[in-house]
Backbone as a chain_set.jsonl record, in Angstrom:
{"seq": "MDEQPRISDAEWEIMKVIWAKSPATAADVIHALRDNKTWKDNTIKTLLSRLMQKGILTYEQVNRVYYYSPVLTEEECKRQERQSFLQRVYGGALKPMLVHFLKEEKLSSQEIDELKKILSEKEI", "coords": {"N": [[0.848, -1.18, 0.0], [0.574, 2.195, -0.833], [2.147, 4.905, 0.868], [0.093, 6.899, 2.795], [-0.863, 10.342, 3.201], [-0.198, 11.97, 6.328], [-2.547, 12.33, 8.97], [-3.713, 15.013, 10.775], [-4.29, 15.746, 14.315], [-6.639, 17.277, 14.584], [-7.833, 16.758, 12.123], [-8.369, 14.055, 12.448], [-10.515, 14.172, 14.201], [-12.502, 15.206, 12.547], [-12.623, 13.124, 10.655], [-13.583, 11.007, 12.236], [-16.251, 11.692, 12.54], [-17.075, 11.615, 9.865], [-16.596, 8.89, 9.231], [-18.487, 7.736, 10.908], [-20.882, 8.77, 9.985], [-21.607, 8.652, 6.95], [-22.513, 9.318, 3.615], [-21.598, 12.659, 4.579], [-22.519, 16.021, 5.197], [-20.955, 19.297, 5.32], [-22.359, 20.732, 7.192], [-23.408, 18.645, 8.743], [-21.074, 17.686, 9.96], [-20.215, 19.956, 11.353], [-22.373, 20.25, 13.124], [-22.136, 17.83, 14.576], [-19.732, 18.213, 15.912], [-20.105, 20.456, 17.388], [-20.75, 20.539, 20.198], [-18.452, 19.576, 21.432], [-16.205, 20.906, 20.534], [-14.597, 24.077, 20.051], [-14.385, 25.12, 17.623], [-14.68, 27.275, 14.821], [-17.12, 27.464, 12.177], [-15.892, 27.814, 9.685], [-13.351, 26.812, 10.182], [-13.776, 24.07, 10.349], [-14.668, 23.606, 7.751], [-12.321, 24.231, 6.386], [-10.659, 22.181, 7.306], [-11.997, 19.986, 6.178], [-11.504, 20.548, 3.465], [-8.705, 20.275, 3.406], [-8.464, 17.538, 3.95], [-9.619, 16.534, 1.66], [-7.764, 17.436, -0.249], [-5.606, 15.904, 0.514], [-6.43, 13.497, -0.341], [-7.964, 11.837, 1.207], [-10.575, 12.19, 1.692], [-13.504, 12.225, -0.342], [-15.979, 13.764, -2.45], [-19.421, 14.318, -3.304], [-21.364, 16.378, -5.23], [-24.525, 17.676, -4.803], [-26.875, 19.606, -6.104], [-26.244, 22.507, -4.461], [-24.896, 21.441, -2.376], [-22.327, 19.708, -0.707], [-21.473, 16.366, -0.313], [-19.606, 14.497, 1.761], [-17.395, 11.724, 1.711], [-15.448, 9.003, 3.013], [-12.313, 8.079, 1.583], [-10.565, 6.265, 2.47], [-10.763, 3.576, 4.809], [-11.459, 3.58, 8.347], [-9.861, 1.696, 9.628], [-7.765, 1.383, 7.765], [-6.551, 3.89, 7.943], [-5.79, 3.894, 10.644], [-3.974, 1.76, 10.608], [-1.941, 2.823, 8.975], [-1.154, 4.949, 10.594], [-0.217, 3.555, 12.842], [1.965, 2.197, 11.71], [3.55, 4.36, 10.919], [4.072, 5.591, 13.405], [5.447, 3.493, 14.716], [7.705, 3.294, 13.071], [8.838, 5.916, 13.261], [9.299, 6.259, 16.068], [10.304, 3.869, 17.151], [12.04, 2.846, 15.295], [10.906, 1.037, 13.578], [10.829, -1.383, 14.849], [8.963, -3.782, 16.477], [9.023, -5.266, 18.912], [10.556, -3.762, 20.964], [8.767, -1.63, 21.343], [6.421, -2.899, 22.283], [7.42, -4.044, 24.678], [8.118, -1.713, 26.071], [5.561, -0.457, 26.406], [4.233, -2.463, 27.878], [5.737, -2.563, 30.238], [5.42, 0.015, 31.243], [2.689, 0.671, 31.424], [-0.293, 0.281, 33.383], [-2.04, -2.692, 33.768], [-5.08, -4.5, 33.799], [-6.128, -7.639, 35.264], [-7.809, -8.923, 33.495], [-7.123, -7.678, 31.068], [-4.484, -8.549, 30.838], [-4.884, -11.325, 30.598], [-6.244, -11.32, 28.163], [-4.241, -10.34, 26.446], [-2.38, -12.437, 26.687], [-3.834, -14.466, 25.477], [-4.04, -13.498, 22.841], [-1.31, -13.484, 22.132], [-0.733, -16.221, 22.359], [-2.229, -17.199, 20.265], [-0.78, -16.22, 18.163], [1.447, -17.753, 18.066], [3.24, -20.188, 16.239]], "CA": [[0.0, 0.0, 0.0], [1.319, 3.443, -0.851], [2.036, 5.658, 2.102], [-0.903, 7.958, 2.739], [-0.488, 11.531, 3.971], [-0.548, 11.914, 7.744], [-3.761, 13.029, 9.376], [-3.488, 15.756, 12.018], [-5.254, 15.449, 15.376], [-7.908, 17.929, 14.247], [-8.414, 16.02, 10.995], [-8.915, 12.804, 12.991], [-11.845, 14.479, 14.747], [-13.397, 15.308, 11.386], [-12.781, 11.798, 10.063], [-14.443, 10.186, 13.097], [-17.629, 12.034, 12.188], [-17.325, 11.121, 8.5], [-16.71, 7.429, 9.277], [-19.726, 7.372, 11.6], [-22.065, 9.21, 9.217], [-21.147, 8.941, 5.594], [-21.918, 10.627, 3.33], [-21.946, 13.721, 5.517], [-22.313, 17.38, 4.717], [-20.2, 20.144, 6.248], [-23.29, 21.05, 8.282], [-23.449, 17.456, 9.613], [-19.828, 17.651, 10.734], [-20.283, 21.108, 12.261], [-23.35, 19.905, 14.164], [-21.604, 16.738, 15.397], [-18.597, 18.69, 16.716], [-20.484, 21.708, 18.06], [-20.726, 20.441, 21.66], [-17.14, 19.179, 21.945], [-15.13, 21.748, 20.007], [-14.89, 25.509, 19.944], [-13.996, 25.51, 16.273], [-15.603, 28.037, 13.976], [-17.591, 26.699, 11.015], [-14.885, 27.896, 8.618], [-12.243, 25.916, 10.548], [-14.202, 22.723, 9.96], [-14.669, 23.565, 6.283], [-10.911, 24.195, 5.979], [-10.168, 20.821, 7.572], [-12.585, 19.131, 5.134], [-10.756, 20.819, 2.233], [-7.376, 19.656, 3.538], [-8.619, 16.091, 3.82], [-9.842, 16.258, 0.231], [-6.476, 17.647, -0.925], [-4.747, 14.77, 0.86], [-6.985, 12.292, -0.957], [-8.549, 11.001, 2.243], [-12.014, 12.384, 1.504], [-14.032, 12.566, -1.655], [-17.286, 14.379, -2.272], [-20.388, 14.346, -4.395], [-22.145, 17.606, -5.128], [-25.935, 17.599, -5.181], [-27.246, 21.02, -6.118], [-25.139, 23.302, -3.929], [-24.462, 20.779, -1.146], [-21.278, 18.708, -0.86], [-21.587, 15.198, 0.553], [-18.261, 13.963, 1.919], [-17.254, 10.3, 2.025], [-14.038, 8.637, 3.174], [-11.653, 7.261, 0.563], [-9.927, 5.212, 3.248], [-11.501, 3.15, 5.992], [-10.835, 3.928, 9.623], [-8.796, 0.716, 9.885], [-6.623, 1.708, 6.904], [-5.875, 5.065, 8.518], [-5.15, 3.46, 11.892], [-2.818, 0.943, 10.243], [-0.91, 3.747, 8.513], [-0.687, 5.702, 11.763], [0.588, 2.62, 13.641], [3.234, 1.963, 11.016], [4.307, 5.606, 10.98], [4.533, 5.724, 14.789], [6.441, 2.453, 14.971], [8.917, 3.656, 12.34], [9.408, 7.153, 13.809], [9.686, 6.202, 17.469], [11.009, 2.634, 17.492], [12.821, 2.38, 14.159], [10.207, -0.05, 12.901], [10.917, -2.619, 15.644], [7.763, -3.974, 17.271], [9.294, -5.788, 20.258], [10.844, -2.715, 21.964], [7.564, -0.856, 21.625], [5.558, -3.703, 23.147], [8.059, -4.14, 25.989], [7.982, -0.411, 26.709], [4.183, -0.266, 26.836], [3.881, -3.437, 28.913], [6.409, -2.18, 31.483], [5.007, 1.344, 31.706], [1.246, 0.826, 31.609], [-0.979, -0.593, 34.33], [-2.993, -3.561, 33.078], [-5.945, -5.312, 34.663], [-5.978, -9.085, 35.058], [-8.55, -9.249, 32.269], [-6.307, -7.227, 29.936], [-3.328, -9.447, 30.759], [-5.393, -12.586, 30.04], [-6.549, -11.068, 26.752], [-2.954, -10.263, 25.75], [-1.836, -13.797, 26.651], [-4.6, -15.198, 24.462], [-3.611, -12.99, 21.521], [0.054, -13.961, 21.883], [-0.742, -17.681, 22.136], [-2.778, -17.418, 18.916], [0.253, -15.82, 17.221], [2.478, -18.798, 18.0], [3.088, -21.127, 15.111]], "C": [[0.886, 1.233, 0.0], [1.115, 4.162, 0.464], [1.066, 6.813, 1.907], [-0.389, 9.161, 3.525], [-0.94, 11.376, 5.424], [-1.792, 12.759, 8.004], [-3.464, 13.708, 10.709], [-4.538, 15.363, 13.06], [-6.625, 16.053, 15.067], [-8.608, 17.191, 13.104], [-8.988, 14.681, 11.443], [-10.324, 13.043, 13.534], [-12.883, 14.58, 13.63], [-13.679, 13.923, 10.819], [-13.658, 10.888, 10.908], [-15.914, 10.44, 12.782], [-17.977, 11.456, 10.814], [-17.478, 9.6, 8.501], [-18.027, 6.994, 9.919], [-20.964, 7.7, 10.77], [-21.608, 9.607, 7.83], [-22.234, 8.514, 4.611], [-22.45, 11.676, 4.305], [-21.68, 15.076, 4.884], [-21.446, 18.133, 5.725], [-21.086, 20.49, 7.44], [-23.417, 19.882, 9.259], [-22.236, 17.418, 10.527], [-19.829, 18.777, 11.767], [-21.212, 20.792, 13.432], [-22.787, 18.841, 15.113], [-20.496, 17.219, 16.335], [-18.94, 19.916, 17.569], [-20.338, 21.63, 19.581], [-19.336, 20.18, 22.225], [-16.006, 20.101, 21.54], [-15.574, 23.2, 19.962], [-14.512, 26.035, 18.57], [-15.102, 26.316, 15.605], [-15.997, 27.155, 12.782], [-16.539, 26.684, 9.907], [-13.67, 27.008, 8.909], [-12.569, 24.496, 10.099], [-14.195, 22.584, 8.443], [-13.237, 23.526, 5.736], [-10.337, 22.8, 6.185], [-10.735, 19.831, 6.551], [-11.832, 19.309, 3.815], [-9.375, 20.177, 2.27], [-7.448, 18.149, 3.364], [-8.896, 15.692, 2.378], [-8.533, 16.408, -0.543], [-5.523, 16.485, -0.672], [-5.246, 13.461, 0.241], [-7.625, 11.343, 0.034], [-10.074, 11.09, 2.214], [-12.312, 12.598, 0.032], [-15.396, 13.206, -1.412], [-18.126, 14.185, -3.517], [-21.226, 15.598, -4.188], [-23.551, 17.361, -5.635], [-26.494, 19.003, -4.985], [-26.067, 21.824, -5.574], [-24.559, 22.7, -2.651], [-23.427, 19.713, -1.478], [-21.497, 17.604, 0.17], [-20.227, 14.509, 0.587], [-18.3, 12.499, 2.314], [-15.773, 9.978, 2.164], [-13.549, 7.827, 1.981], [-11.045, 6.045, 1.249], [-10.799, 4.84, 4.438], [-10.755, 3.603, 7.242], [-9.675, 2.98, 9.911], [-7.567, 0.991, 9.022], [-5.837, 2.901, 7.456], [-5.162, 4.715, 9.822], [-3.902, 2.642, 11.599], [-1.662, 1.831, 9.811], [-0.31, 4.52, 9.685], [0.188, 4.819, 12.658], [1.958, 2.422, 13.02], [4.128, 3.192, 11.085], [4.893, 5.803, 12.38], [5.653, 4.73, 15.087], [7.764, 2.796, 14.295], [9.603, 4.873, 12.966], [10.011, 6.963, 15.194], [10.555, 4.992, 17.8], [11.807, 2.062, 16.326], [12.209, 1.199, 13.448], [10.19, -1.35, 13.69], [9.732, -2.726, 16.597], [8.062, -4.369, 18.719], [9.628, -4.69, 21.267], [9.622, -1.871, 22.321], [6.653, -1.623, 22.585], [6.118, -3.795, 24.557], [7.886, -2.829, 26.75], [6.562, -0.209, 27.245], [3.803, -1.221, 27.962], [4.519, -3.094, 30.254], [5.834, -0.897, 32.076], [3.523, 1.46, 32.061], [0.708, -0.156, 32.646], [-2.032, -1.383, 33.555], [-3.809, -4.332, 34.1], [-5.667, -6.79, 34.376], [-6.664, -9.512, 33.767], [-7.739, -8.85, 31.039], [-5.093, -8.136, 29.747], [-3.752, -10.783, 30.147], [-5.676, -12.446, 28.54], [-5.263, -11.008, 25.923], [-2.313, -11.652, 25.63], [-2.525, -14.617, 25.565], [-4.161, -14.793, 23.062], [-2.225, -13.53, 21.179], [0.089, -15.462, 21.633], [-1.302, -18.006, 20.748], [-1.756, -17.082, 17.848], [1.329, -16.888, 17.06], [2.178, -19.773, 16.877], [3.184, -22.551, 15.59]], "O": [[1.852, 1.301, 0.76], [0.064, 4.053, 1.097], [1.201, 7.604, 0.974], [0.438, 9.005, 4.423], [-1.947, 10.725, 5.704], [-2.038, 13.763, 7.337], [-3.019, 13.061, 11.657], [-5.544, 14.73, 12.736], [-7.651, 15.404, 15.268], [-9.828, 17.023, 13.119], [-9.983, 14.217, 10.886], [-11.216, 12.215, 13.349], [-14.005, 14.093, 13.766], [-14.828, 13.583, 10.536], [-14.404, 10.076, 10.362], [-16.721, 9.511, 12.76], [-19.048, 10.877, 10.631], [-18.378, 9.068, 7.851], [-18.613, 5.991, 9.512], [-21.972, 6.997, 10.841], [-21.267, 10.763, 7.578], [-22.816, 7.441, 4.771], [-23.581, 11.596, 4.784], [-20.724, 15.245, 4.127], [-21.231, 17.667, 6.844], [-20.61, 20.534, 8.574], [-23.522, 20.094, 10.466], [-22.355, 17.152, 11.723], [-19.479, 18.559, 12.927], [-20.872, 21.04, 14.589], [-22.952, 18.95, 16.328], [-20.341, 16.686, 17.435], [-18.126, 20.352, 18.383], [-19.844, 22.577, 20.192], [-19.064, 20.524, 23.375], [-14.941, 20.07, 22.157], [-16.761, 23.507, 19.849], [-14.34, 27.238, 18.376], [-16.291, 26.066, 15.802], [-15.283, 26.217, 12.431], [-16.324, 25.656, 9.266], [-13.033, 26.508, 7.982], [-11.72, 23.808, 9.533], [-13.764, 21.561, 7.912], [-12.975, 22.862, 4.733], [-9.609, 22.295, 5.33], [-10.024, 18.93, 6.107], [-11.553, 18.329, 3.124], [-8.928, 19.601, 1.279], [-6.595, 17.551, 2.708], [-8.458, 14.634, 1.928], [-8.229, 15.583, -1.405], [-4.728, 16.124, -1.54], [-4.56, 12.44, 0.297], [-7.811, 10.165, -0.269], [-10.769, 10.176, 2.658], [-11.478, 13.087, -0.73], [-15.904, 13.187, -0.291], [-17.625, 13.928, -4.612], [-21.735, 15.842, -3.094], [-23.748, 16.896, -6.757], [-26.575, 19.515, -3.868], [-24.993, 21.817, -6.176], [-23.819, 23.366, -1.927], [-23.609, 18.917, -2.399], [-21.682, 17.867, 1.359], [-19.753, 14.0, -0.429], [-19.117, 12.08, 3.134], [-14.936, 10.603, 1.513], [-14.277, 6.996, 1.438], [-11.011, 4.947, 0.692], [-11.488, 5.689, 5.005], [-9.578, 3.959, 7.192], [-8.623, 3.411, 10.384], [-6.44, 0.848, 9.496], [-4.607, 2.908, 7.434], [-4.055, 5.19, 10.073], [-2.881, 2.809, 12.266], [-0.525, 1.618, 10.232], [0.903, 4.717, 9.751], [1.211, 5.272, 13.172], [2.979, 2.471, 13.705], [5.335, 3.072, 11.29], [6.068, 6.141, 12.523], [6.686, 5.098, 15.647], [8.828, 2.608, 14.884], [10.816, 4.86, 13.176], [11.109, 7.448, 15.467], [11.448, 5.085, 18.641], [12.21, 0.9, 16.371], [12.912, 0.438, 12.784], [9.592, -2.329, 13.243], [9.526, -1.846, 17.433], [7.427, -3.865, 19.645], [9.037, -4.677, 22.347], [9.465, -1.45, 23.467], [6.174, -1.069, 23.574], [5.379, -3.641, 25.529], [7.548, -2.833, 27.933], [6.381, 0.167, 28.403], [3.118, -0.821, 28.904], [3.907, -3.31, 31.3], [5.775, -0.753, 33.297], [3.151, 2.267, 32.913], [1.196, -1.28, 32.767], [-2.811, -0.818, 32.787], [-3.294, -4.762, 35.132], [-5.048, -7.134, 33.37], [-6.156, -10.362, 33.036], [-7.675, -9.606, 30.07], [-4.723, -8.454, 28.617], [-3.062, -11.314, 29.278], [-5.379, -13.347, 27.755], [-5.204, -11.562, 24.825], [-1.766, -11.995, 24.582], [-1.88, -15.365, 24.831], [-3.936, -15.645, 22.203], [-1.995, -13.982, 20.058], [0.852, -15.932, 20.79], [-0.889, -18.985, 20.128], [-1.842, -17.598, 16.734], [2.034, -16.927, 16.051], [1.029, -20.125, 16.609], [3.082, -23.48, 14.789]]}, "num_chains": 1, "name": "protein.A"}
């Protein structure tokens, strides 16, 4: 898969709305973010334009209304973000990252059991 452009934190907020309600208009996105963000309407419209320029969103125009849809699934974007993070921070090596997180984070017994199950399924 070709490397996709990075999505900023603000753009992630827009994409969460688009993934949940697609196709969505700018008004849909503005309404969905109104309670959680102090962004102006034009800020949201600018972020939508940036996502289109990056090739992450597409649109269909009906009369004078633009309906935005994702080009990439949420999982595709998460995968790209994981790979980018792993490469930038850990030089692409998975084991040091996992060790770091496991040593630093508090895990419940249920989470530990779940991780053990996942790891046992990975064994050949």
